[in-house]
mmCIF file with all atom_site columns, C-alpha atoms in Angstrom:
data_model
loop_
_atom_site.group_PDB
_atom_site.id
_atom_site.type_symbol
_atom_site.label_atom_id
_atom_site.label_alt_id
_atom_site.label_comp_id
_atom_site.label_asym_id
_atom_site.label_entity_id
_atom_site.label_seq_id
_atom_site.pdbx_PDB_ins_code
_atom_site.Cartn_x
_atom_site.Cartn_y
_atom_site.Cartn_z
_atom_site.occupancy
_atom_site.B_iso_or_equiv
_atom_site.pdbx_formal_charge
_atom_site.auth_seq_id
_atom_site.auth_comp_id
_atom_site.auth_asym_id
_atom_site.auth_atom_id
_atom_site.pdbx_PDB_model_num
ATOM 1   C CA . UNK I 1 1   ? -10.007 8.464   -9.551  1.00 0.00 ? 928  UNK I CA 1
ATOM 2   C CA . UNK I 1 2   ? -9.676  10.405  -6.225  1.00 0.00 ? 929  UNK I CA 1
ATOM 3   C CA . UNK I 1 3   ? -9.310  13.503  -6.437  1.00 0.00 ? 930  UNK I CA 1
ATOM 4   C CA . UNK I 1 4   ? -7.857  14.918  -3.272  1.00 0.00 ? 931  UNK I CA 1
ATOM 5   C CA . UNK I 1 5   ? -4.856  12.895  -4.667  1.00 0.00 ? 932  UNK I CA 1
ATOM 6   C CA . UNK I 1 6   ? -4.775  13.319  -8.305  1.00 0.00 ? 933  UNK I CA 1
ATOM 7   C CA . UNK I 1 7   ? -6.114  17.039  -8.501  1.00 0.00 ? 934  UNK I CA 1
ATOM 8   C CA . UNK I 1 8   ? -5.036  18.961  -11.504 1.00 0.00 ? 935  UNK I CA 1
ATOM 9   C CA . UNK I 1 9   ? -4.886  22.821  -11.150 1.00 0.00 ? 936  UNK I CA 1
ATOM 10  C CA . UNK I 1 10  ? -5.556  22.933  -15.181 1.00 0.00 ? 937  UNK I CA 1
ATOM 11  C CA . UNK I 1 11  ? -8.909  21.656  -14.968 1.00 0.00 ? 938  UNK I CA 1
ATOM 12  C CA . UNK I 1 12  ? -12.126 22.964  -13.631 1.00 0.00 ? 939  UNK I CA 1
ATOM 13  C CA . UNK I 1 13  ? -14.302 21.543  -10.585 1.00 0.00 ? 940  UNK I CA 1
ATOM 14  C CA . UNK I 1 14  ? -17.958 22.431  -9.695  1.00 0.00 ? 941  UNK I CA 1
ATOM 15  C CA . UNK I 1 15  ? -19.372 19.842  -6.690  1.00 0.00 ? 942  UNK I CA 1
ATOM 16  C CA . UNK I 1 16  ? -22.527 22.180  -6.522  1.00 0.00 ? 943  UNK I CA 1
ATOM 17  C CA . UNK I 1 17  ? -21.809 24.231  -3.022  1.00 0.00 ? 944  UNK I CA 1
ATOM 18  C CA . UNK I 1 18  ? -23.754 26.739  -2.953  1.00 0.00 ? 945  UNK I CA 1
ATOM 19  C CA . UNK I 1 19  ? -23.070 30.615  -4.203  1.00 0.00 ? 946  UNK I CA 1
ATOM 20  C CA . UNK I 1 20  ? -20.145 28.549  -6.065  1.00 0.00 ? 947  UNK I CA 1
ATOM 21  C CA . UNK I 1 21  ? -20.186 29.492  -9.616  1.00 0.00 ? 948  UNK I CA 1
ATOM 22  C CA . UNK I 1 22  ? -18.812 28.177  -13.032 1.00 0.00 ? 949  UNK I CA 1
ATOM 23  C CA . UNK I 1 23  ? -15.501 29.127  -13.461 1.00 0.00 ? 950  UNK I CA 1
ATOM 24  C CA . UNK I 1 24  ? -13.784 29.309  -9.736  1.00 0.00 ? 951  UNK I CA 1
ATOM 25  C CA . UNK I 1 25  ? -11.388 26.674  -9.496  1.00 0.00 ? 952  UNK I CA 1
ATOM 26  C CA . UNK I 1 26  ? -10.856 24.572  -6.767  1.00 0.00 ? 953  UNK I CA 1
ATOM 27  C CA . UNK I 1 27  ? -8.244  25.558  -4.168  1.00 0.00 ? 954  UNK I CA 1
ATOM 28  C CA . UNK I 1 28  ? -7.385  28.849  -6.032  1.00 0.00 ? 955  UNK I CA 1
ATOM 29  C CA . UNK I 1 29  ? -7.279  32.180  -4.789  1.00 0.00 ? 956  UNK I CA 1
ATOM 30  C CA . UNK I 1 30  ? -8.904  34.928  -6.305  1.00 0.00 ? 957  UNK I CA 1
ATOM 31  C CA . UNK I 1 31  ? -6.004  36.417  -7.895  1.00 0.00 ? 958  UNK I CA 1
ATOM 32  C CA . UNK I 1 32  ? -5.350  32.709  -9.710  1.00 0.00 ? 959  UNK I CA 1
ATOM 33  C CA . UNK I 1 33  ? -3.067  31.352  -7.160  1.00 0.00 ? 960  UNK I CA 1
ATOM 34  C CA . UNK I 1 34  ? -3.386  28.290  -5.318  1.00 0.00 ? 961  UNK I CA 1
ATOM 35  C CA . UNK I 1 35  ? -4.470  28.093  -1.747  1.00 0.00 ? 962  UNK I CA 1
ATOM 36  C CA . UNK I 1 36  ? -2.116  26.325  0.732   1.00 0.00 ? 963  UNK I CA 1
ATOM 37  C CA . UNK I 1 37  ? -4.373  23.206  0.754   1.00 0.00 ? 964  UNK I CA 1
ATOM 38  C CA . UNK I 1 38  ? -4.178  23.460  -3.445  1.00 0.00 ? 965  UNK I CA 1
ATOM 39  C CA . UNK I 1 39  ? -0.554  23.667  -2.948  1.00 0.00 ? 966  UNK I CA 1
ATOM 40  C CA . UNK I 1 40  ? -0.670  20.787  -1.028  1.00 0.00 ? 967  UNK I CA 1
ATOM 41  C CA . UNK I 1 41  ? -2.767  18.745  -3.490  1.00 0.00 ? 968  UNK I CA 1
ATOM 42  C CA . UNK I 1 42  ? -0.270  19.473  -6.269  1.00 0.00 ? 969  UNK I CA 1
ATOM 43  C CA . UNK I 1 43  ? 2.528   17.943  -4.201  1.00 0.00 ? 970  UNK I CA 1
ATOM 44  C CA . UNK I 1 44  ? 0.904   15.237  -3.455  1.00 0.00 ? 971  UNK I CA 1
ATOM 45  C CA . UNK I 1 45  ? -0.234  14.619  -7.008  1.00 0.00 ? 972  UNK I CA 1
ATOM 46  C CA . UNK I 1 46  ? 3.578   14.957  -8.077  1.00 0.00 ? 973  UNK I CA 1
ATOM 47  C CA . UNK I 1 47  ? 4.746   12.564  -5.222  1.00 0.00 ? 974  UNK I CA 1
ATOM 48  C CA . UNK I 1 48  ? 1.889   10.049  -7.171  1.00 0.00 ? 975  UNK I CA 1
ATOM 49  C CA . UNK I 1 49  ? 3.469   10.612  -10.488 1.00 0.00 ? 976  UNK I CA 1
ATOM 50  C CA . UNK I 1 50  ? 7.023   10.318  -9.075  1.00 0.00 ? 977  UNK I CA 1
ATOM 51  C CA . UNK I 1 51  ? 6.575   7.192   -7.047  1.00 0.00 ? 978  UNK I CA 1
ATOM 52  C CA . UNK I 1 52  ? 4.479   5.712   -10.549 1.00 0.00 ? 979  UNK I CA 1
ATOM 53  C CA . UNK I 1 53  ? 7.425   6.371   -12.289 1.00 0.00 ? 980  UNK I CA 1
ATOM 54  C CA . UNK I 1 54  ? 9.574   4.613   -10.373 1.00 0.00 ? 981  UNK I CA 1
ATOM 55  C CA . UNK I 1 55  ? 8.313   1.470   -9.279  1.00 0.00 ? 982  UNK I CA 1
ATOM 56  C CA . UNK I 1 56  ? 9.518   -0.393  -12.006 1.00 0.00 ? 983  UNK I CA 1
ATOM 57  C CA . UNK I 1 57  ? 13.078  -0.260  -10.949 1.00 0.00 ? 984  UNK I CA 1
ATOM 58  C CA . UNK I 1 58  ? 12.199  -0.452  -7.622  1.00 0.00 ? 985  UNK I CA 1
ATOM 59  C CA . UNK I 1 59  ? 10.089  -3.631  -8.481  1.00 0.00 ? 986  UNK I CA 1
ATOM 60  C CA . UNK I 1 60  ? 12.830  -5.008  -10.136 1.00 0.00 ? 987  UNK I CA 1
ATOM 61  C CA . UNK I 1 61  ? 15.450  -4.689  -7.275  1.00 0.00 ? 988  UNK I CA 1
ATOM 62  C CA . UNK I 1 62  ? 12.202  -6.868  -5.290  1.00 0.00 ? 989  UNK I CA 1
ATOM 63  C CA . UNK I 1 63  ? 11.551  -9.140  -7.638  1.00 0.00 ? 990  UNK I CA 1
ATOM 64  C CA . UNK I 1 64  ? 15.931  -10.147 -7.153  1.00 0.00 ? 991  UNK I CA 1
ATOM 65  C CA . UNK I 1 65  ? 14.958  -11.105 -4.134  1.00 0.00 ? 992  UNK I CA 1
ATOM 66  C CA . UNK I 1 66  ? 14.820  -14.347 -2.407  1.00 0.00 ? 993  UNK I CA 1
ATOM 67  C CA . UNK I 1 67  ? 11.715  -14.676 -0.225  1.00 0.00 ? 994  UNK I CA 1
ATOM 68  C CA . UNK I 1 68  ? 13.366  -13.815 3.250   1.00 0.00 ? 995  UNK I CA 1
ATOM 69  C CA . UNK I 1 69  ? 14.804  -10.686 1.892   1.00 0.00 ? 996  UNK I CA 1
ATOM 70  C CA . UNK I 1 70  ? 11.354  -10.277 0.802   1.00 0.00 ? 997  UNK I CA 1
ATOM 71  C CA . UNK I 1 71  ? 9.558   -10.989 3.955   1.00 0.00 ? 998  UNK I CA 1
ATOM 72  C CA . UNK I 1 72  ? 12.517  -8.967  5.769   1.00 0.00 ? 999  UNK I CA 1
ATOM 73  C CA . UNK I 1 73  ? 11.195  -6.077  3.369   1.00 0.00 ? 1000 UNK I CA 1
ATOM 74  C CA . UNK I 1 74  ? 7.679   -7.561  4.448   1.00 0.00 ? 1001 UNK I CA 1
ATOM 75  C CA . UNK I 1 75  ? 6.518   -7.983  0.831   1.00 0.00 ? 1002 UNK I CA 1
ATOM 76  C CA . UNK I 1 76  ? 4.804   -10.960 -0.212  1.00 0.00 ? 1003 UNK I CA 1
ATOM 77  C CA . UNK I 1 77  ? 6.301   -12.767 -3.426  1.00 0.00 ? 1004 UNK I CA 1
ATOM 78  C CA . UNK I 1 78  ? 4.465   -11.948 -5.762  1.00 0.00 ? 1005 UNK I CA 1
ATOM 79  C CA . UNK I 1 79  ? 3.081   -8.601  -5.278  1.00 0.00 ? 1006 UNK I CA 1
ATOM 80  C CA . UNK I 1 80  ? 4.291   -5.025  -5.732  1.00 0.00 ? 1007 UNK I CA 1
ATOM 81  C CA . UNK I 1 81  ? 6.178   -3.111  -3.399  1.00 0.00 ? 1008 UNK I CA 1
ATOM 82  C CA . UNK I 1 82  ? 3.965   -0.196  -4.263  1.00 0.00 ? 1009 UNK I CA 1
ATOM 83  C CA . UNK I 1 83  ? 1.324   0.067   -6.922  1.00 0.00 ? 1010 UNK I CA 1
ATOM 84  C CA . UNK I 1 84  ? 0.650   3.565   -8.167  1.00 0.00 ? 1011 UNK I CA 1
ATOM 85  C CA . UNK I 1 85  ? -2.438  4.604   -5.924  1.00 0.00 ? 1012 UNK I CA 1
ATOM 86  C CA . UNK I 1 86  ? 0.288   3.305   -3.129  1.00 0.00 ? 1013 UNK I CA 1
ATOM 87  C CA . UNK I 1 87  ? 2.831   5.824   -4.264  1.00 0.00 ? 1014 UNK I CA 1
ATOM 88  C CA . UNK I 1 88  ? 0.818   8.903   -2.749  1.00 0.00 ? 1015 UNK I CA 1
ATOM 89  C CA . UNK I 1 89  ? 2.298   8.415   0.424   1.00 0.00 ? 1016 UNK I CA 1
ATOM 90  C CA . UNK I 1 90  ? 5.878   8.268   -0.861  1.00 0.00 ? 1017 UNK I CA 1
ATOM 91  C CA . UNK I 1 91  ? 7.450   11.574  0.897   1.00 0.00 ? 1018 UNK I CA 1
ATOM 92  C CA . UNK I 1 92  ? 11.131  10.581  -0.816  1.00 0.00 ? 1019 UNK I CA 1
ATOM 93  C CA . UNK I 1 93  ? 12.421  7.903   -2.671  1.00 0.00 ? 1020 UNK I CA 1
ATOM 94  C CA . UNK I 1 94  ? 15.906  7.646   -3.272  1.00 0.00 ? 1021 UNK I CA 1
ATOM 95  C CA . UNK I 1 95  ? 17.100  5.345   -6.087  1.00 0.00 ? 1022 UNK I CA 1
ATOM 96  C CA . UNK I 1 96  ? 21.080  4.594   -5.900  1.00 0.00 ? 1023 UNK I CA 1
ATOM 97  C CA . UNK I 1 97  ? 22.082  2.757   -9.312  1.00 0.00 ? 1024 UNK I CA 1
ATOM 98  C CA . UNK I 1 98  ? 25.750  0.423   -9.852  1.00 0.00 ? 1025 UNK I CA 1
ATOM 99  C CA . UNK I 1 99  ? 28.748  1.631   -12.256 1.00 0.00 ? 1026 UNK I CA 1
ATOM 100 C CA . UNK I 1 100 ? 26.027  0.729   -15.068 1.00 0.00 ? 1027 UNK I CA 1
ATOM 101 C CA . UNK I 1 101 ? 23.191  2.477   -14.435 1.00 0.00 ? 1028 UNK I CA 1
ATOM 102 C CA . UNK I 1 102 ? 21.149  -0.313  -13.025 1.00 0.00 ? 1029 UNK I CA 1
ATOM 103 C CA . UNK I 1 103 ? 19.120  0.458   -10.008 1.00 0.00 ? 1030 UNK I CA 1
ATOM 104 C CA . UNK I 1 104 ? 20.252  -1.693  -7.073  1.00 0.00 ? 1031 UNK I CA 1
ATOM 105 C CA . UNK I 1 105 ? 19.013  -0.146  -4.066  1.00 0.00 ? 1032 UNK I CA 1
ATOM 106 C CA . UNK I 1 106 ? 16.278  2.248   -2.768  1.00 0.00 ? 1033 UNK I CA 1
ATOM 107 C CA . UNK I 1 107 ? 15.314  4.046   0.308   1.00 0.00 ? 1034 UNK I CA 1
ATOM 108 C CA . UNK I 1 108 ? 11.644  5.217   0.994   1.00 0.00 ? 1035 UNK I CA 1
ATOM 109 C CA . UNK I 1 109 ? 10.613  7.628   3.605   1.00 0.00 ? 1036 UNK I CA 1
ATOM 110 C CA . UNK I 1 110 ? 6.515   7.007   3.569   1.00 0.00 ? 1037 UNK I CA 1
ATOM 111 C CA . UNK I 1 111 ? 4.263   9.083   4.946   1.00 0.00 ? 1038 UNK I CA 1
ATOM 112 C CA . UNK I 1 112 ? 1.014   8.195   7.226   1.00 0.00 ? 1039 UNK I CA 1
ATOM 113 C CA . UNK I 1 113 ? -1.901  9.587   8.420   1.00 0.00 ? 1040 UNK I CA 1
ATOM 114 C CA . UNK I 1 114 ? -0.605  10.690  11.991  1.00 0.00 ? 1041 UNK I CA 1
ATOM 115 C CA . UNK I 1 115 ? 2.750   12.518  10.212  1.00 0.00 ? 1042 UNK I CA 1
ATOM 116 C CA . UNK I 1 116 ? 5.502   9.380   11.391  1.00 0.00 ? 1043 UNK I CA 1
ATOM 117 C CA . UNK I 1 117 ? 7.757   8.919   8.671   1.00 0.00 ? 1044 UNK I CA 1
ATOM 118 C CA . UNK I 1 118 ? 8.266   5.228   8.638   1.00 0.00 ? 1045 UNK I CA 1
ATOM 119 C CA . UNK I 1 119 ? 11.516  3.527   6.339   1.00 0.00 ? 1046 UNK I CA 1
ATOM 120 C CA . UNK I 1 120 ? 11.273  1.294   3.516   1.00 0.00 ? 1047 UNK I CA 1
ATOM 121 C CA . UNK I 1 121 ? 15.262  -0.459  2.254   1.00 0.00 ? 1048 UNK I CA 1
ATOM 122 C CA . UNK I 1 122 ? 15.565  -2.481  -0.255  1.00 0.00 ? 1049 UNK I CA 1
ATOM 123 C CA . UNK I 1 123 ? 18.728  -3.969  -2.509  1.00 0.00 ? 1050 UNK I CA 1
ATOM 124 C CA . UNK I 1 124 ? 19.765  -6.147  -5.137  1.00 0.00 ? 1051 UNK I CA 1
ATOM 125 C CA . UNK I 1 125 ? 19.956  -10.146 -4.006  1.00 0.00 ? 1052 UNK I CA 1
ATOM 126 C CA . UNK I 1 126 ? 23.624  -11.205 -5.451  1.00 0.00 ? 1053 UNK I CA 1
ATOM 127 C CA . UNK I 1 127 ? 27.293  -10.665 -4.342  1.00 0.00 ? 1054 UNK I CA 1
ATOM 128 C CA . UNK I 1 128 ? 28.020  -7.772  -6.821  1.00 0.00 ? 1055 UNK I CA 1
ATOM 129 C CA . UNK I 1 129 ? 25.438  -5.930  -4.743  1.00 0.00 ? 1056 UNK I CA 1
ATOM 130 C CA . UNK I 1 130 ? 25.715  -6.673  -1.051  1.00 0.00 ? 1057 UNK I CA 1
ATOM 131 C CA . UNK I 1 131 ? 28.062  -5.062  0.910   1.00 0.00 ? 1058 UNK I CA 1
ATOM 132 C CA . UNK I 1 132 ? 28.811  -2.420  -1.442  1.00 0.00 ? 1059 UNK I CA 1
ATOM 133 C CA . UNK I 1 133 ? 27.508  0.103   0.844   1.00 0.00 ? 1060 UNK I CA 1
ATOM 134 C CA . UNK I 1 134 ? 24.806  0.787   -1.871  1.00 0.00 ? 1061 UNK I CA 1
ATOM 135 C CA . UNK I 1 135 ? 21.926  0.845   0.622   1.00 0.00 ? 1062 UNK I CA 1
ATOM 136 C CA . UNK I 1 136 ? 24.176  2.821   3.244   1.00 0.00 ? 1063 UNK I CA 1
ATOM 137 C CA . UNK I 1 137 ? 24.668  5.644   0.545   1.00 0.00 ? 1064 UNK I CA 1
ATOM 138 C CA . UNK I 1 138 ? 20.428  5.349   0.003   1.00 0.00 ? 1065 UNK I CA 1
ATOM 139 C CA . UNK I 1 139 ? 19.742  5.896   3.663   1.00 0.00 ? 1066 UNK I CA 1
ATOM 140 C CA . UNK I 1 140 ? 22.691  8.883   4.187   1.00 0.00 ? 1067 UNK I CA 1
ATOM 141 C CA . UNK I 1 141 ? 21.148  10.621  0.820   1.00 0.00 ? 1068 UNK I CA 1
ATOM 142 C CA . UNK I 1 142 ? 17.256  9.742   2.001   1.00 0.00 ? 1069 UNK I CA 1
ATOM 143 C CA . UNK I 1 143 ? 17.815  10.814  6.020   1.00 0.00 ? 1070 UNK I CA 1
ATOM 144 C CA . UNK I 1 144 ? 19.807  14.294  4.494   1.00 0.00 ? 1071 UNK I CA 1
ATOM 145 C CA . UNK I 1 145 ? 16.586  15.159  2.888   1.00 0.00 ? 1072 UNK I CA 1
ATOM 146 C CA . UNK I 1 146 ? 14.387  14.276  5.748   1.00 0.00 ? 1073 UNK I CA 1
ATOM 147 C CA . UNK I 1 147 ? 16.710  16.945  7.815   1.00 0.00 ? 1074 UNK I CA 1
ATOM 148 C CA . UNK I 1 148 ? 16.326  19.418  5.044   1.00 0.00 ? 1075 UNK I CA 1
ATOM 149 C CA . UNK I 1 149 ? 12.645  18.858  5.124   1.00 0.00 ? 1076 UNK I CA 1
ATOM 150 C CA . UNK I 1 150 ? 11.095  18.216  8.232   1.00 0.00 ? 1077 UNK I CA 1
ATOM 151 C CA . UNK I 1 151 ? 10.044  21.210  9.419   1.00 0.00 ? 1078 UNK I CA 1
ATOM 152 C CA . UNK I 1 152 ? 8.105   22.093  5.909   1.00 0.00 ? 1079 UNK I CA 1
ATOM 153 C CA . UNK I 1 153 ? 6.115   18.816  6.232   1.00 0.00 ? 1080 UNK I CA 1
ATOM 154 C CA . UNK I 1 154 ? 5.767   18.831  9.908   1.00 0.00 ? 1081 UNK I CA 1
ATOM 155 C CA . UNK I 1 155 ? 7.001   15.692  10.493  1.00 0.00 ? 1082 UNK I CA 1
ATOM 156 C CA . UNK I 1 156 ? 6.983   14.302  13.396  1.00 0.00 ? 1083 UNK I CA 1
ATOM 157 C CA . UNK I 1 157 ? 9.188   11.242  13.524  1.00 0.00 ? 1084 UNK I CA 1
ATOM 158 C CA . UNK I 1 158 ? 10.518  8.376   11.501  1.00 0.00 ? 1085 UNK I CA 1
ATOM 159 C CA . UNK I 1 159 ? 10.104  4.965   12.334  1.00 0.00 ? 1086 UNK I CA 1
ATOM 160 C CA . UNK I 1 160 ? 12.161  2.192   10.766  1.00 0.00 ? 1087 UNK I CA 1
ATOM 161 C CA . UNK I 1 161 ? 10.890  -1.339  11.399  1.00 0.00 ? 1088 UNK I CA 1
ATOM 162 C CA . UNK I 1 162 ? 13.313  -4.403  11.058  1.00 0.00 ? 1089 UNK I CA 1
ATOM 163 C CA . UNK I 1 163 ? 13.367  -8.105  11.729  1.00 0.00 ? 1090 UNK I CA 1
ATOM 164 C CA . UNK I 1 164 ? 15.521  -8.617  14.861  1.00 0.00 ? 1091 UNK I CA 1
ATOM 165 C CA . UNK I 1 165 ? 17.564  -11.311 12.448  1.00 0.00 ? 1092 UNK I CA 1
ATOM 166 C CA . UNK I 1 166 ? 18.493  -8.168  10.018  1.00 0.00 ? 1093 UNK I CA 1
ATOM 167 C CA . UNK I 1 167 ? 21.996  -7.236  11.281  1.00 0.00 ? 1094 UNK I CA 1
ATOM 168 C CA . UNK I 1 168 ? 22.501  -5.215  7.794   1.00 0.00 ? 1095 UNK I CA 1
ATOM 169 C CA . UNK I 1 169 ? 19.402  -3.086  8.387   1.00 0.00 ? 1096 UNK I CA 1
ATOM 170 C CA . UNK I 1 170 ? 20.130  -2.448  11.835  1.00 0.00 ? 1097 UNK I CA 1
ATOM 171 C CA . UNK I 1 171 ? 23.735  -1.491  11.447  1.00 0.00 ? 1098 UNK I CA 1
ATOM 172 C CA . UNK I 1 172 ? 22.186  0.893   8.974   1.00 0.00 ? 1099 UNK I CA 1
ATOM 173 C CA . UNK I 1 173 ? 19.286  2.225   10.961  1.00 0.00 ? 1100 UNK I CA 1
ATOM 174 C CA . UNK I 1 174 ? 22.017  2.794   13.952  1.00 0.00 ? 1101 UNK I CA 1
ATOM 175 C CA . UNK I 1 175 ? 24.601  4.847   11.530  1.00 0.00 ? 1102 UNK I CA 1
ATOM 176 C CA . UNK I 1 176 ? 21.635  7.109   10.681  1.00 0.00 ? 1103 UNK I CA 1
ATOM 177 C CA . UNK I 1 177 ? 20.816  7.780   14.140  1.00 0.00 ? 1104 UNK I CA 1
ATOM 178 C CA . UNK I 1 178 ? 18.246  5.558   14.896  1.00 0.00 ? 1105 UNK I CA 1
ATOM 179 C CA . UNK I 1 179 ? 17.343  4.352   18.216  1.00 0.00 ? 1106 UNK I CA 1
ATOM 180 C CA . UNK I 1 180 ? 15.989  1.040   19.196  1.00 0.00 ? 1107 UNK I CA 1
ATOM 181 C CA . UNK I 1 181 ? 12.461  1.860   20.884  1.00 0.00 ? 1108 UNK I CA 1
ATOM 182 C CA . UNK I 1 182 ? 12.115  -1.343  23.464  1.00 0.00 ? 1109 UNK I CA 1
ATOM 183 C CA . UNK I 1 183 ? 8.459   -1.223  23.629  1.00 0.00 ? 1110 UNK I CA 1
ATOM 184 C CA . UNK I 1 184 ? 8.398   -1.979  20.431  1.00 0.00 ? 1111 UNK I CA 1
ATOM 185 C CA . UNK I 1 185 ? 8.558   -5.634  19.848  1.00 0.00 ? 1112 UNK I CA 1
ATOM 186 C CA . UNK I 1 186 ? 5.934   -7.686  18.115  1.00 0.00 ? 1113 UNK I CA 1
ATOM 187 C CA . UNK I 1 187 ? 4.298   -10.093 19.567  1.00 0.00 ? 1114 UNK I CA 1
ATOM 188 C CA . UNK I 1 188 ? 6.729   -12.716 18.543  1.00 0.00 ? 1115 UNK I CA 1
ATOM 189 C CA . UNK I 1 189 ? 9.631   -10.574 18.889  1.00 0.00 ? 1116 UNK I CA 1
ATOM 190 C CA . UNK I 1 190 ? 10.406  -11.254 15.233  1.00 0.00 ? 1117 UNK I CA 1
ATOM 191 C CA . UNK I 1 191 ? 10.214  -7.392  14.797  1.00 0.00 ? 1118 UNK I CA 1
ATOM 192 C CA . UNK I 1 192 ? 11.262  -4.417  16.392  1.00 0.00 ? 1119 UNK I CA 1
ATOM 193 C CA . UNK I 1 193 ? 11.167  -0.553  15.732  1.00 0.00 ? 1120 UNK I CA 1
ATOM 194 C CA . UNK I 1 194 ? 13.957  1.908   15.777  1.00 0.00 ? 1121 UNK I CA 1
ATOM 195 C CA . UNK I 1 195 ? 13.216  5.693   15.685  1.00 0.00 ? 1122 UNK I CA 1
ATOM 196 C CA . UNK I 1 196 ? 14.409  8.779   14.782  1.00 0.00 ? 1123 UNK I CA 1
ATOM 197 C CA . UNK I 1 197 ? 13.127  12.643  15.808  1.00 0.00 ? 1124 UNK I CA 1
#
């Protein structure tokens, strides 16, 4: 278990520093509050537990998937979009569901080590979910939080890489004010990045 991601402000830690003693928790104050970097721990730790329990419907709008919306996702066939150690760098997941209650789309803002942002869309394979604007309303509801949240996180932009052949995606990307960065392109120019400050 690490954890710097999984820390639990309930328990107790001791890692033998010196002049530490029993009974001083980790990341807490001496009044019993957390420390920023405790409060930080916590919200990543909730992000975990959030993204956790959540894959399952986002698995199953994958696994509807033929395998170039899958490699358009860039997700190999048979594996999870995100197991649960994954999930820590989830900053928002939005889950938009049909007139039943079924998820059919997601949008996932995830986090790296260098504070980008980068974009994760996925939805439904079938006619009764494309073109229903249910991965439109994702990206409007996921982008409206980034705003919101930006400057809390520090973030410092979002990236959202698409296949050149993924018309949807970039339609998308542009409507949420995306711009195509031209230096960009991979190597085979199968792939290209559009970004967002």
């Amino acid at each position: 278990m690490n954890s710097d991601i999984l820390w639990n402000p309930n328990e107790l830690y001791h890692h033998g520093i010196k002049g530490q003693k029993w009974g001083v928790r980790r990341f807490q104050n001496k009044d019993g509050t957390l420390t920023e970097a405790g409060k930080k721990r916590v919200t990543a730790r909730n992000r975990v537990i959030r993204a956790y329990r959540t894959s399952d419907s986002v698995n199953s709008i994958i696994n509807s998937m033929d395998k170039d919306e899958k490699e358009k996702l860039a997700v190999e066939d048979d594996e999870e979009y995100l197991t649960f150690e994954q999930g820590a760098s989830v900053a928002k997941r939005i889950l938009i569901s049909d007139a039943s209650s079924t998820p059919v789309s997601f949008f996932d803002l995830l986090e790296d080590d260098d504070g980008r942002v980068n974009v994760a869309l996925g939805t439904k394979s079938g006619p009764e979910y494309r073109g229903k604007g249910y991965a439109s309303k994702a990206a409007k509801q996921g982008m409206k939080w980034y705003e919101a949240n930006k400057e809390k996180f520090g973030y410092k932009d979002v990236i959202w890489g698409v296949r050149t052949d993924n018309a949807a995606s970039i339609r998308i990307a542009e409507k949420n004010g995306f711009k195509i960065d031209p230096n960009s392109y991979s190597a085979d120019g199968k792939w290209v990045n559009y970004t967002r400050k």
